[in-house]
Coordinates of C-alpha atoms and ligand atoms in Angstrom, one line a residue:
Chain A
X1 CA 64.1 -11.4 -74.3
X2 CA 66.5 -12.0 -71.0
X3 CA 68.7 -9.3 -70.8
X4 CA 71.4 -9.2 -67.5
X5 CA 72.8 -5.6 -67.0
X6 CA 75.8 -5.6 -65.1
X7 CA 75.2 -8.9 -63.0
X8 CA 77.4 -10.2 -60.4
X9 CA 77.4 -12.8 -58.0
X10 CA 79.9 -13.2 -55.0
X11 CA 80.0 -16.3 -52.6
X12 CA 81.4 -16.0 -49.2
X13 CA 84.1 -18.4 -48.9
X14 CA 83.2 -19.1 -45.0
X15 CA 86.1 -17.4 -44.0
X16 CA 85.2 -13.6 -44.3
X17 CA 86.8 -13.8 -47.9
X18 CA 84.7 -13.6 -51.2
X19 CA 84.7 -15.6 -54.6
X20 CA 83.2 -14.4 -57.3
X21 CA 81.2 -16.6 -59.2
X22 CA 79.4 -14.4 -62.1
X23 CA 81.2 -11.1 -62.7
X24 CA 79.8 -7.9 -64.3
X25 CA 77.9 -10.0 -66.9
X26 CA 75.9 -8.1 -69.2
X27 CA 74.1 -10.0 -72.3
X28 CA 71.0 -10.3 -74.0
X29 CA 69.3 -13.6 -74.9
X30 CA 66.6 -12.5 -77.7
X31 CA 63.5 -13.7 -78.2
X32 CA 62.5 -16.9 -79.7
X33 CA 66.3 -17.8 -80.3
X34 CA 68.9 -19.9 -78.4
X35 CA 71.4 -18.4 -76.4
X36 CA 74.2 -21.0 -75.3
X37 CA 76.4 -20.1 -72.2
X38 CA 79.5 -22.2 -72.6
X39 CA 82.8 -22.4 -70.8
X40 CA 85.0 -24.6 -68.4
X41 CA 83.8 -26.0 -65.6
X42 CA 83.2 -23.4 -62.4
X43 CA 82.9 -20.7 -64.9
X44 CA 79.8 -19.5 -63.6
X45 CA 77.2 -21.0 -66.1
X46 CA 75.0 -22.6 -63.6
X47 CA 74.9 -19.7 -61.2
X48 CA 73.9 -17.4 -64.2
X49 CA 70.9 -19.7 -65.3
X50 CA 69.5 -19.6 -61.6
X51 CA 69.7 -15.9 -61.5
X52 CA 67.1 -16.1 -64.1
X53 CA 64.3 -17.6 -61.9
X54 CA 66.0 -16.5 -58.9
X55 CA 67.1 -19.8 -57.5
X56 CA 69.9 -17.3 -56.5
X57 CA 70.1 -14.2 -55.9
X58 CA 72.4 -11.6 -57.9
X59 CA 74.7 -9.6 -55.4
X60 CA 74.5 -6.7 -58.0
X61 CA 72.9 -5.9 -61.2
X62 CA 69.5 -6.2 -62.8
X63 CA 68.0 -9.2 -64.7
X64 CA 64.9 -7.9 -66.8
X65 CA 62.7 -10.7 -68.7
X66 CA 60.9 -8.8 -71.6
X67 CA 61.5 -5.5 -69.7
X68 CA 60.3 -6.6 -66.4
X69 CA 62.8 -7.0 -63.7
X70 CA 62.9 -10.1 -62.3
X71 CA 63.6 -9.2 -58.7
X72 CA 60.0 -7.6 -58.7
X73 CA 58.2 -10.5 -59.9
X74 CA 56.4 -12.5 -57.1
X75 CA 58.7 -15.5 -56.9
X76 CA 56.1 -18.4 -57.3
X77 CA 55.0 -16.6 -60.7
X78 CA 58.1 -16.0 -62.1
X79 CA 59.2 -19.6 -61.8
X80 CA 56.0 -21.0 -63.2
X81 CA 56.5 -18.8 -66.4
X82 CA 60.1 -20.3 -67.1
X83 CA 60.7 -23.8 -67.9
X84 CA 63.7 -25.6 -66.0
X85 CA 65.7 -28.8 -67.6
X86 CA 68.5 -30.1 -65.7
X87 CA 71.2 -32.7 -66.3
X88 CA 69.6 -35.7 -64.7
X89 CA 65.9 -34.6 -65.4
X90 CA 65.4 -34.4 -61.6
X91 CA 62.4 -36.0 -62.0
X92 CA 60.0 -36.7 -59.2
X93 CA 60.3 -40.5 -58.7
X94 CA 57.1 -40.9 -56.7
X95 CA 55.0 -39.3 -59.7
X96 CA 54.1 -40.9 -63.0
X97 CA 55.5 -39.9 -66.2
X98 CA 52.2 -38.3 -66.9
X99 CA 51.8 -36.7 -63.3
X100 CA 55.6 -35.5 -63.9
X101 CA 54.7 -33.7 -66.8
X102 CA 51.3 -32.0 -65.5
X103 CA 53.2 -30.6 -62.4
X104 CA 53.3 -26.6 -63.6
X105 CA 49.9 -26.7 -65.1
X106 CA 48.6 -28.2 -61.8
X107 CA 50.2 -25.6 -60.0
X108 CA 48.7 -22.8 -62.2
X109 CA 45.4 -24.6 -61.7
X110 CA 44.8 -26.1 -64.8
X111 CA 42.1 -28.7 -64.2
X112 CA 43.0 -32.2 -64.1
X113 CA 41.5 -33.5 -67.1
X114 CA 42.9 -30.6 -69.5
X115 CA 46.3 -30.8 -67.8
X116 CA 46.8 -34.3 -68.9
X117 CA 45.0 -34.2 -72.2
X118 CA 47.8 -31.9 -72.8
X119 CA 50.6 -33.6 -71.2
X120 CA 49.9 -36.8 -73.6
X121 CA 50.5 -34.4 -76.5
X122 CA 53.7 -33.1 -75.2
X123 CA 54.9 -36.7 -74.5
X124 CA 54.6 -37.8 -78.0
X125 CA 55.6 -34.7 -79.2
X126 CA 59.2 -34.7 -77.5
X127 CA 59.1 -38.4 -79.0
X128 CA 58.2 -40.7 -76.4
X129 CA 55.8 -43.4 -76.8
X130 CA 52.6 -42.8 -74.8
X131 CA 52.2 -46.2 -73.3
X132 CA 55.4 -44.6 -71.0
X133 CA 53.2 -42.1 -69.4
X134 CA 52.0 -44.5 -66.8
X135 CA 55.3 -45.4 -65.7
X136 CA 57.5 -44.1 -62.9
X137 CA 60.8 -42.4 -63.6
X138 CA 62.7 -45.6 -62.5
X139 CA 61.5 -47.8 -65.3
X140 CA 62.6 -45.3 -67.9
X141 CA 65.8 -45.3 -69.5
X142 CA 68.3 -42.1 -69.2
X143 CA 67.4 -40.5 -72.5
X144 CA 63.7 -41.1 -71.8
X145 CA 63.8 -39.5 -68.5
X146 CA 65.5 -36.3 -70.3
X147 CA 62.6 -36.2 -72.6
X148 CA 60.3 -36.4 -69.8
X149 CA 62.5 -33.2 -68.1
X150 CA 61.7 -31.3 -71.3
X151 CA 58.3 -32.4 -71.8
X152 CA 57.4 -31.3 -67.9
X153 CA 59.2 -28.0 -68.5
X154 CA 57.3 -27.2 -71.6
X155 CA 54.2 -28.2 -70.2
X156 CA 52.5 -24.8 -69.0
X157 CA 53.6 -23.7 -72.5
X158 CA 56.2 -20.7 -70.8
X159 CA 57.9 -18.3 -73.3
X160 CA 61.5 -18.9 -71.5
X161 CA 63.3 -22.1 -71.2
X162 CA 66.3 -22.3 -68.9
X163 CA 68.3 -25.8 -69.7
X164 CA 71.2 -26.8 -67.7
X165 CA 73.6 -29.5 -69.4
X166 CA 70.3 -31.5 -70.4
X167 CA 72.0 -33.7 -72.8
X168 CA 75.3 -34.5 -71.0
X169 CA 74.3 -37.5 -69.0
X170 CA 73.4 -39.7 -71.8
X171 CA 75.6 -41.6 -74.6
X172 CA 76.9 -39.8 -77.4
X173 CA 73.9 -41.1 -79.9
X174 CA 71.3 -40.7 -77.8
X175 CA 72.7 -37.3 -77.0
X176 CA 72.7 -36.6 -80.9
X177 CA 68.9 -37.6 -81.2
X178 CA 68.2 -35.4 -78.1
X179 CA 70.0 -32.3 -79.9
X180 CA 68.2 -32.8 -83.1
X181 CA 64.9 -33.2 -81.6
X182 CA 65.3 -30.1 -79.7
X183 CA 66.0 -28.3 -82.3
X184 CA 63.0 -29.8 -84.4
X185 CA 61.0 -28.8 -81.6
X186 CA 62.7 -25.4 -81.0
X187 CA 61.8 -24.6 -84.9
X188 CA 58.2 -25.2 -84.2
X189 CA 57.8 -23.6 -80.8
X190 CA 60.4 -20.5 -80.8
X191 CA 60.9 -20.3 -77.1
X192 CA 63.2 -17.7 -75.6
X193 CA 66.2 -20.3 -74.1
X194 CA 69.5 -20.4 -72.1
X195 CA 71.1 -23.1 -72.6
X196 CA 74.3 -24.2 -70.8
X197 CA 76.7 -26.9 -71.8
X198 CA 80.5 -27.2 -71.6
X199 CA 80.5 -28.7 -74.9
X200 CA 81.8 -26.3 -77.2
X201 CA 80.3 -28.6 -80.1
X202 CA 76.9 -28.7 -78.4
X203 CA 77.0 -25.0 -78.3
X204 CA 77.9 -24.5 -81.9
X205 CA 75.6 -26.7 -83.2
X206 CA 72.4 -25.7 -81.0
X207 CA 73.1 -21.9 -80.4
X208 CA 71.5 -19.3 -82.4
X209 CA 74.4 -17.1 -80.3
X210 CA 77.0 -18.6 -78.2
X211 CA 78.4 -16.9 -75.0
X212 CA 81.9 -18.0 -73.9
X213 CA 82.4 -17.7 -70.2
X214 CA 85.9 -17.8 -68.5
X215 CA 86.8 -18.6 -64.9
X216 CA 85.9 -16.2 -62.7
X217 CA 82.4 -15.5 -64.3
X218 CA 83.2 -13.1 -67.1
X219 CA 82.3 -12.7 -70.5
X220 CA 84.7 -13.6 -73.0
X221 CA 82.8 -13.7 -75.8
X222 CA 79.4 -13.3 -77.4
X223 CA 78.9 -14.5 -81.2
X224 CA 76.8 -16.4 -83.6
X225 CA 78.6 -19.9 -83.9
X226 CA 80.0 -18.9 -87.2
X227 CA 81.8 -16.0 -85.9
X228 CA 83.1 -17.8 -83.1
X229 CA 84.6 -20.3 -85.0
X230 CA 86.1 -17.6 -87.9
X231 CA 87.2 -14.9 -85.4
X232 CA 87.8 -16.0 -81.6
X233 CA 88.4 -12.8 -79.6
X234 CA 91.9 -14.5 -77.9
X235 CA 93.7 -17.1 -77.2
X236 CA 91.2 -18.5 -74.3
X237 CA 88.3 -18.5 -76.8
X238 CA 90.5 -19.8 -79.4
X239 CA 91.6 -22.7 -77.6
X240 CA 88.4 -23.4 -76.0
X241 CA 86.6 -23.6 -79.5
X242 CA 89.6 -26.1 -80.2
X243 CA 91.2 -27.7 -83.0
X244 CA 89.2 -28.1 -86.5
X245 CA 87.8 -25.1 -86.5
X246 CA 88.5 -23.9 -89.8
X247 CA 86.8 -27.0 -91.0
X248 CA 84.1 -26.9 -88.4
X249 CA 83.0 -23.4 -89.9
X250 CA 82.0 -24.9 -92.9
X251 CA 79.2 -26.3 -91.5
X252 CA 77.7 -22.7 -91.4
X253 CA 78.8 -22.0 -95.5
X254 CA 75.7 -22.6 -97.3
X255 CA 76.9 -25.0 -100.5
X256 CA 76.5 -22.7 -103.6
X257 CA 75.1 -24.8 -106.8
X258 CA 77.7 -26.6 -107.7
X259 CA 78.4 -28.7 -111.2
X260 CA 78.1 -32.4 -110.0
X261 CA 79.7 -35.3 -112.2
X262 CA 77.3 -38.0 -113.4
X263 CA 78.2 -41.1 -112.1
X264 CA 77.3 -44.6 -113.7
X265 CA 75.6 -46.6 -111.0
X266 CA 74.5 -50.2 -110.1
X267 CA 72.2 -52.0 -108.5
X268 CA 72.3 -54.9 -105.6
X269 CA 72.3 -57.9 -108.6
X270 CA 74.3 -56.1 -111.3
X271 CA 76.7 -58.7 -113.0
X272 CA 80.4 -58.9 -112.7
X273 CA 81.0 -58.2 -116.4
X274 CA 78.6 -55.3 -116.2
X275 CA 80.1 -53.7 -113.2
X276 CA 83.6 -54.4 -115.1
X277 CA 82.5 -52.9 -118.2
X278 CA 82.0 -49.5 -116.3
X279 CA 85.9 -49.4 -116.3
X280 CA 85.8 -47.7 -112.7
X281 CA 87.5 -49.3 -109.7
X282 CA 85.0 -48.1 -107.6
X283 CA 81.2 -48.1 -108.7
X284 CA 78.4 -46.8 -106.8
X285 CA 75.3 -48.9 -105.8
X286 CA 71.9 -47.5 -105.3
X287 CA 68.7 -48.8 -104.0
X288 CA 65.1 -49.4 -106.0
X289 CA 64.6 -45.4 -105.4
X290 CA 67.8 -44.2 -106.4
X291 CA 69.3 -43.8 -102.6
X292 CA 72.8 -44.3 -102.4
X293 CA 73.8 -47.7 -101.1
X294 CA 77.7 -47.9 -100.9
X295 CA 80.8 -47.9 -103.1
X296 CA 81.9 -51.9 -104.5
X297 CA 85.0 -52.5 -105.2
X298 CA 84.7 -53.7 -109.2
X299 CA 87.8 -56.2 -108.7
X300 CA 86.0 -57.6 -105.6
X301 CA 82.5 -58.6 -107.6
X302 CA 83.0 -62.3 -108.7
X303 CA 79.5 -63.3 -110.3
X304 CA 77.1 -60.1 -109.0
X305 CA 76.8 -57.2 -106.7
X306 CA 75.9 -57.8 -103.3
X307 CA 75.2 -56.2 -99.9
X308 CA 78.3 -57.8 -98.3
X309 CA 80.4 -56.2 -100.7
X310 CA 79.1 -52.7 -100.0
X311 CA 81.4 -50.2 -98.2
X312 CA 79.0 -47.7 -96.2
X313 CA 81.7 -45.6 -94.8
X314 CA 81.3 -42.5 -97.1
X315 CA 78.8 -39.8 -95.9
X316 CA 76.2 -38.5 -98.1
X317 CA 76.3 -34.6 -99.0
X318 CA 72.9 -33.1 -99.6
X319 CA 72.3 -31.0 -102.4
X320 CA 70.9 -28.2 -99.5
X321 CA 73.9 -29.2 -97.5
X322 CA 76.7 -26.8 -96.2
X323 CA 80.3 -27.1 -97.4
X324 CA 81.3 -29.1 -94.6
X325 CA 78.9 -31.8 -95.9
X326 CA 80.3 -31.6 -99.4
X327 CA 84.0 -31.6 -98.4
X328 CA 83.0 -34.7 -95.8
X329 CA 81.3 -36.5 -98.6
X330 CA 84.4 -36.3 -101.0
X331 CA 87.1 -37.0 -97.9
X332 CA 84.7 -40.2 -96.5
X333 CA 84.4 -41.9 -99.7
X334 CA 86.5 -44.7 -100.9
X335 CA 86.3 -43.8 -104.6
X336 CA 87.4 -39.8 -103.7
X337 CA 84.2 -38.7 -105.4
X338 CA 81.6 -37.7 -102.5
X339 CA 77.8 -38.5 -103.1
X340 CA 75.7 -36.0 -103.0
X341 CA 71.5 -36.8 -102.8
X342 CA 68.7 -34.5 -103.5
X343 CA 66.2 -33.8 -100.9
X344 CA 64.3 -37.0 -101.3
X345 CA 67.4 -38.8 -100.6
X346 CA 67.8 -39.7 -104.6
X347 CA 71.3 -39.8 -105.7
X348 CA 72.3 -36.9 -108.3
X349 CA 76.1 -37.0 -108.4
X350 CA 79.3 -37.1 -107.2
X351 CA 82.2 -34.4 -106.3
X352 CA 85.6 -34.2 -105.6
X353 CA 87.4 -32.7 -102.7
X354 CA 89.4 -30.8 -105.4
X355 CA 86.4 -29.4 -106.7
X356 CA 85.2 -28.0 -103.3
X357 CA 88.3 -26.5 -102.1
X358 CA 88.2 -23.5 -104.8
X359 CA 84.7 -22.7 -103.8
X360 CA 86.1 -22.6 -100.3
X361 CA 88.8 -20.3 -101.1
X362 CA 86.4 -18.2 -103.3
X363 CA 84.0 -17.7 -100.0
X364 CA 87.2 -16.9 -98.1
X365 CA 87.7 -13.8 -100.4
X366 CA 84.3 -13.0 -100.8
X367 CA 83.9 -12.7 -96.9
X368 CA 86.6 -10.5 -96.9
X369 CA 85.3 -8.4 -99.5
X370 CA 82.1 -8.1 -97.5
X371 CA 83.9 -7.2 -94.6
X372 CA 86.2 -4.7 -96.3
X373 CA 82.8 -3.3 -97.6
X374 CA 81.3 -3.1 -94.4
X375 CA 84.1 -1.4 -92.7
X376 CA 84.1 0.9 -95.4
X377 CA 80.5 1.7 -94.8
X378 CA 80.5 2.0 -91.1
X379 CA 83.5 4.9 -91.6
X380 CA 81.7 6.7 -94.3
X381 CA 78.6 7.2 -92.1
X382 CA 81.0 8.2 -88.9
X383 CA 82.9 10.5 -90.9
X384 CA 80.2 13.1 -91.4
X385 CA 79.2 13.5 -87.9
Chain B
X1 CA 48.6 -73.3 -22.0
X2 CA 45.2 -74.1 -20.2
X3 CA 46.2 -70.9 -17.9
X4 CA 46.3 -69.2 -21.3
X5 CA 42.9 -70.2 -22.6
X6 CA 41.1 -69.8 -19.3
X7 CA 42.2 -66.4 -19.5
X8 CA 41.7 -65.3 -23.1
X9 CA 39.3 -62.7 -22.3
X10 CA 41.5 -61.0 -20.1
X11 CA 44.2 -61.6 -22.3
X12 CA 42.3 -59.4 -25.2
X13 CA 41.2 -57.1 -23.1
X14 CA 44.7 -56.2 -21.6
X15 CA 46.1 -56.3 -25.2
X16 CA 43.7 -54.0 -26.4
X17 CA 44.8 -51.5 -23.7
X18 CA 48.1 -52.0 -24.3
X19 CA 47.9 -51.5 -28.3
X20 CA 45.8 -48.2 -27.5
X21 CA 48.4 -47.0 -24.7
X22 CA 51.4 -47.8 -27.5
X23 CA 49.7 -46.9 -30.7
X24 CA 47.9 -43.5 -30.0
X25 CA 51.2 -42.0 -28.8
X26 CA 52.7 -43.2 -32.2
X27 CA 50.5 -41.1 -34.2
X28 CA 50.8 -38.4 -32.0
X29 CA 54.5 -38.5 -32.1
X30 CA 54.6 -38.6 -36.0
X31 CA 52.0 -35.7 -36.1
X32 CA 54.7 -33.9 -34.0
X33 CA 57.7 -35.3 -35.4
X34 CA 57.1 -33.9 -38.9
X35 CA 57.2 -30.4 -38.6
X36 CA 60.2 -30.8 -36.1
X37 CA 62.0 -33.1 -38.4
X38 CA 61.3 -30.2 -41.2
X39 CA 62.5 -27.5 -39.0
X40 CA 65.8 -29.3 -38.3
X41 CA 66.3 -29.5 -42.1
X42 CA 66.2 -25.8 -42.6
X43 CA 68.9 -24.9 -40.7
X44 CA 72.4 -26.6 -39.5
X45 CA 71.9 -24.8 -36.1
X46 CA 68.5 -25.7 -35.5
X47 CA 69.1 -29.3 -36.8
X48 CA 71.9 -30.0 -33.9
X49 CA 70.0 -28.0 -31.4
X50 CA 66.4 -30.1 -32.1
X51 CA 68.3 -33.5 -32.7
X52 CA 70.3 -33.1 -29.5
X53 CA 66.8 -32.2 -26.9
X54 CA 64.7 -34.5 -28.8
X55 CA 67.7 -37.3 -28.4
X56 CA 68.0 -36.8 -24.6
X57 CA 64.4 -37.1 -24.3
X58 CA 64.8 -40.7 -24.7
X59 CA 67.4 -41.1 -22.2
X60 CA 64.4 -40.4 -19.3
X61 CA 63.7 -43.5 -17.5
X62 CA 60.2 -44.6 -18.5
X63 CA 59.5 -45.5 -14.5
X64 CA 60.5 -41.5 -13.5
X65 CA 58.3 -39.9 -16.6
X66 CA 55.2 -41.7 -15.4
X67 CA 55.8 -40.8 -11.5
X68 CA 56.8 -37.3 -13.0
X69 CA 54.0 -36.3 -15.2
X70 CA 51.0 -36.0 -12.9
X71 CA 52.2 -33.4 -10.6
X72 CA 53.6 -31.6 -13.6
X73 CA 50.2 -32.2 -16.0
X74 CA 47.7 -31.9 -12.6
X75 CA 46.4 -35.9 -13.7
X76 CA 45.8 -38.4 -11.4
X77 CA 48.4 -41.2 -10.9
X78 CA 46.1 -44.1 -12.4
X79 CA 45.1 -41.7 -15.2
X80 CA 46.4 -43.4 -18.7
X81 CA 46.6 -39.6 -20.5
X82 CA 50.4 -39.8 -18.2
X83 CA 51.3 -42.9 -20.1
X84 CA 50.2 -41.9 -23.5
X85 CA 51.8 -38.6 -23.2
X86 CA 55.1 -40.3 -21.9
X87 CA 55.2 -42.3 -24.8
X88 CA 54.7 -39.6 -27.2
X89 CA 57.6 -38.1 -25.8
X90 CA 59.4 -41.4 -26.7
X91 CA 58.0 -41.4 -30.2
X92 CA 59.3 -37.9 -30.6
X93 CA 62.7 -38.6 -29.6
X94 CA 62.8 -41.4 -31.8
X95 CA 61.2 -40.1 -35.0
X96 CA 62.4 -36.5 -35.0
X97 CA 65.7 -37.6 -36.3
X98 CA 64.4 -40.2 -38.6
X99 CA 62.2 -37.7 -40.4
X100 CA 64.9 -35.0 -40.6
X101 CA 67.1 -37.5 -42.3
X102 CA 64.1 -38.8 -44.8
X103 CA 63.6 -35.4 -45.9
X104 CA 67.6 -34.5 -46.2
X105 CA 68.0 -37.8 -48.3
X106 CA 65.7 -36.4 -51.2
X107 CA 67.8 -36.1 -54.5
X108 CA 69.5 -32.6 -54.9
X109 CA 68.2 -32.4 -58.7
X110 CA 64.5 -33.6 -57.6
X111 CA 64.4 -31.1 -55.0
X112 CA 65.7 -28.2 -57.3
X113 CA 63.5 -29.1 -60.0
X114 CA 60.5 -28.6 -57.4
X115 CA 62.1 -25.2 -56.4
X116 CA 62.4 -24.3 -60.3
X117 CA 58.8 -25.0 -61.2
X118 CA 57.6 -22.9 -58.5
X119 CA 56.3 -24.6 -55.4
X120 CA 55.9 -22.5 -52.2
X121 CA 58.1 -23.9 -49.3
X122 CA 55.2 -25.6 -48.0
X123 CA 54.1 -27.0 -51.3
X124 CA 57.3 -28.8 -52.0
X125 CA 57.4 -30.2 -48.6
X126 CA 54.0 -31.7 -48.9
X127 CA 53.9 -32.8 -52.8
X128 CA 57.5 -33.7 -52.9
X129 CA 59.8 -33.9 -49.9
X130 CA 57.4 -35.9 -47.7
X131 CA 56.0 -38.5 -49.9
X132 CA 59.6 -39.3 -50.6
X133 CA 60.7 -39.6 -47.1
X134 CA 58.1 -42.1 -46.2
X135 CA 60.2 -45.0 -46.6
X136 CA 62.5 -43.7 -44.2
X137 CA 60.0 -42.3 -41.9
X138 CA 58.2 -46.0 -42.0
X139 CA 61.4 -47.4 -41.2
X140 CA 61.7 -45.1 -38.0
X141 CA 58.1 -45.3 -37.1
X142 CA 58.8 -49.7 -36.8
X143 CA 61.7 -48.7 -34.2
X144 CA 59.2 -46.6 -32.4
X145 CA 56.4 -48.9 -32.5
X146 CA 58.3 -52.0 -30.9
X147 CA 59.9 -49.5 -28.3
X148 CA 56.6 -48.2 -27.4
X149 CA 55.0 -51.7 -26.7
X150 CA 58.0 -53.1 -24.7
X151 CA 58.1 -49.6 -22.7
X152 CA 54.5 -49.3 -22.2
X153 CA 54.7 -52.4 -20.0
X154 CA 56.3 -50.8 -17.4
X155 CA 53.4 -48.8 -16.5
X156 CA 52.1 -51.7 -14.7
X157 CA 54.5 -50.7 -11.9
X158 CA 52.3 -47.9 -11.3
X159 CA 49.0 -49.7 -11.7
X160 CA 47.7 -48.6 -14.8
X161 CA 46.4 -51.7 -16.6
X162 CA 47.7 -53.4 -20.0
X163 CA 49.9 -56.6 -20.8
X164 CA 52.7 -55.8 -18.6
X165 CA 49.9 -56.5 -15.4
X166 CA 50.9 -60.3 -16.4
X167 CA 54.6 -59.7 -16.0
X168 CA 54.4 -57.7 -12.5
X169 CA 51.2 -60.1 -11.6
X170 CA 53.1 -63.6 -12.2
X171 CA 56.3 -62.4 -10.8
X172 CA 54.5 -61.3 -7.5
X173 CA 52.6 -64.5 -7.5
X174 CA 55.9 -66.6 -8.5
X175 CA 53.5 -67.9 -11.5
X176 CA 56.2 -68.0 -14.5
X177 CA 53.2 -69.2 -16.8
X178 CA 51.6 -65.9 -16.5
X179 CA 54.7 -64.0 -17.1
X180 CA 55.4 -66.1 -20.5
X181 CA 52.0 -65.0 -21.7
X182 CA 52.3 -61.1 -20.9
X183 CA 56.1 -61.8 -23.0
X184 CA 54.3 -63.7 -25.9
X185 CA 51.4 -61.2 -26.6
X186 CA 53.9 -58.2 -26.1
X187 CA 55.5 -59.6 -29.0
X188 CA 52.7 -60.7 -31.1
X189 CA 51.2 -57.0 -30.4
X190 CA 54.5 -56.2 -31.6
X191 CA 54.6 -57.9 -34.7
X192 CA 51.0 -56.7 -35.5
X193 CA 52.2 -53.0 -35.2
X194 CA 55.1 -53.8 -37.5
X195 CA 53.1 -55.7 -40.1
X196 CA 50.3 -52.7 -40.3
X197 CA 53.1 -50.1 -40.3
X198 CA 54.9 -51.8 -43.3
X199 CA 51.6 -52.3 -45.1
X200 CA 50.5 -48.7 -44.9
X201 CA 54.1 -48.0 -46.2
X202 CA 53.6 -50.4 -49.3
X203 CA 50.6 -48.6 -50.1
X204 CA 51.5 -45.2 -50.0
X205 CA 54.5 -45.8 -51.9
X206 CA 53.9 -47.5 -55.0
X207 CA 56.7 -46.1 -56.9
X208 CA 59.4 -48.2 -54.8
X209 CA 57.9 -51.3 -56.0
X210 CA 59.0 -51.0 -59.4
X211 CA 62.1 -52.2 -60.8
X212 CA 64.6 -50.1 -61.5
Ligands
ATP401 N1 76.6 -22.0 -53.0 C1 78.0 -21.6 -53.0 N2 79.0 -21.1 -52.4 C2 79.9 -20.9 -52.6 N3 80.7 -21.0 -53.8 C3 79.9 -21.2 -55.1 C4 78.4 -21.9 -54.5 N4 77.7 -22.3 -55.7 C5 79.0 -22.1 -56.5 N5 80.1 -21.7 -56.1 C6 81.2 -21.2 -57.0 O1 81.0 -20.7 -58.2 C7 81.6 -20.7 -58.9 C8 80.7 -21.0 -60.3 O2 79.7 -22.1 -60.0 P1 78.9 -22.7 -61.3 O3 78.2 -23.8 -60.7 O4 77.9 -21.6 -61.6 O5 79.7 -23.4 -62.3 P2 79.4 -23.7 -63.7 O6 80.0 -22.9 -64.6 O7 78.0 -24.2 -63.9 O8 80.3 -24.9 -63.5 P3 80.3 -26.6 -64.4 O9 80.5 -26.6 -65.5 O10 81.1 -27.7 -63.5 O11 78.7 -27.0 -63.8 C9 82.3 -22.1 -58.9 O12 83.6 -21.6 -58.5 C10 81.9 -22.6 -57.6 O13 83.0 -23.1 -56.8
MG402 MG1 76.8 -26.3 -63.9

């Protein structure tokens, strides 16, 4: 656990005055979880992060890791026990990928062979081709460099990781890949992570909890992503969390078992007459393993169903997915019927938006009822004291 | 031409002298400039002070230095040590700034990553900053090498033998061929220095040769 207690950082402004980068911050980043620091530019996110490994010393307050005051630990020891990943990876241009990754283990005195063997494992684990190990950073793409940065930070297996906008310098597609793999990796490794971003979507996606900072370096709200979207404490947080938060918050609502509608399906090569026999303007085409491929407009089929007739715009919800997935599948489907598949990707049925909405409304009522009950319980406890 | 062929032995022996007098100070100067350049990157005030002082050293006329050093050091006027020390001073004058610039040019995120990994100050300097500064330092070293080869020839005025002897002797005897031989030998020597430095830098910085 990383714990901030009343941490303040002031900078001299060069003319005798002071500016406050981080103001009386108290915060706990629980062990094995991802805590995201998010906020507008200049709100003190990087400063907060760097105070943990003492690249910046706080003006006042205490930061402790698992109960140990960081100010009292030897610098090198503290830093070698903390993985650090930054925006442009900051790889050493003069060292190969492999030698970049072995840096901290070598500093810690691990012998070269062991360090290299472990580095190769990590290189594969972060999704890099082992052949890249011999290359220099200049020979890698931005996304690959970022993966090396993550592997390097993980190399000495530090319990704590500090990540400062690690995925913000790559294009959106690569960013999403990196985020997904980061979550997969974290589910295996369970590190205590402080993650900085200015992208609220990234914060909500990756964080077990999210700390929103405002300019001036004060903590505006600390909450789970779902709470943050459902209940921003003030206009600043609401504005920062942004539009569509009602819709986005549905991603944290697991869908209950829903009655799905059975749907007649066709395959590539089904004849026009069989398609029309179904009697629907849109029919669903599935592949050999029953996986949904796309919708076909019946009227467009002249001889048989062919690949180029498929409309692939619709998203596919999974039976274990969130309400957001279900609703999005329905809204994005040309037929209005959202495609649902099981864990193996096989088509199981469809659902309409009009069927998802009542579930959402029922959920809102049950959440309200639960909060009332929780509030009542709290008062009940408080009363006798 | 025949004069040069007749005097090959002498040319080679003087060229050897010359290489020694210009080359050794290059090494000495480099070894001293590295810590000085590093100090200059530590603090803005140190930087200004150090670079001004070392920069001024280069403006001392070489003849003055050759003459002033013996009484200062208690050496004999004809002792080649005077030349070695004088040339080292010029090398330091040229290289301190280059080393400081090379170290300062290391990418911020690279440096921060090194700090965050727990390198000691010296460890980071040795393992990260210095290797990354090699291309810049090598460029400075090439300038210093050429400058040394040319300045060393002045030492023949105080009677220390090297290729400059052909210039003074040829001038005294009004024999232009000998002057030309001296000039060309100096040029060739400078070229050899330049090539050696380039080759070393190339070997030491394999990462600069990969296509980005
Ligand atoms: N060395 C410094 N000297 C003076 N002021 C500084 C220094 N470093 C940061 N600041 C100021 O402290 C404030 C917080 O900076 P910080 O880098 O922590 O912001 P940030 O939240 O990481 O912003 P961004 O999203 O742009 O990276 C800013 O107003 C910045 O100008
Ligand atoms: Mg920042």
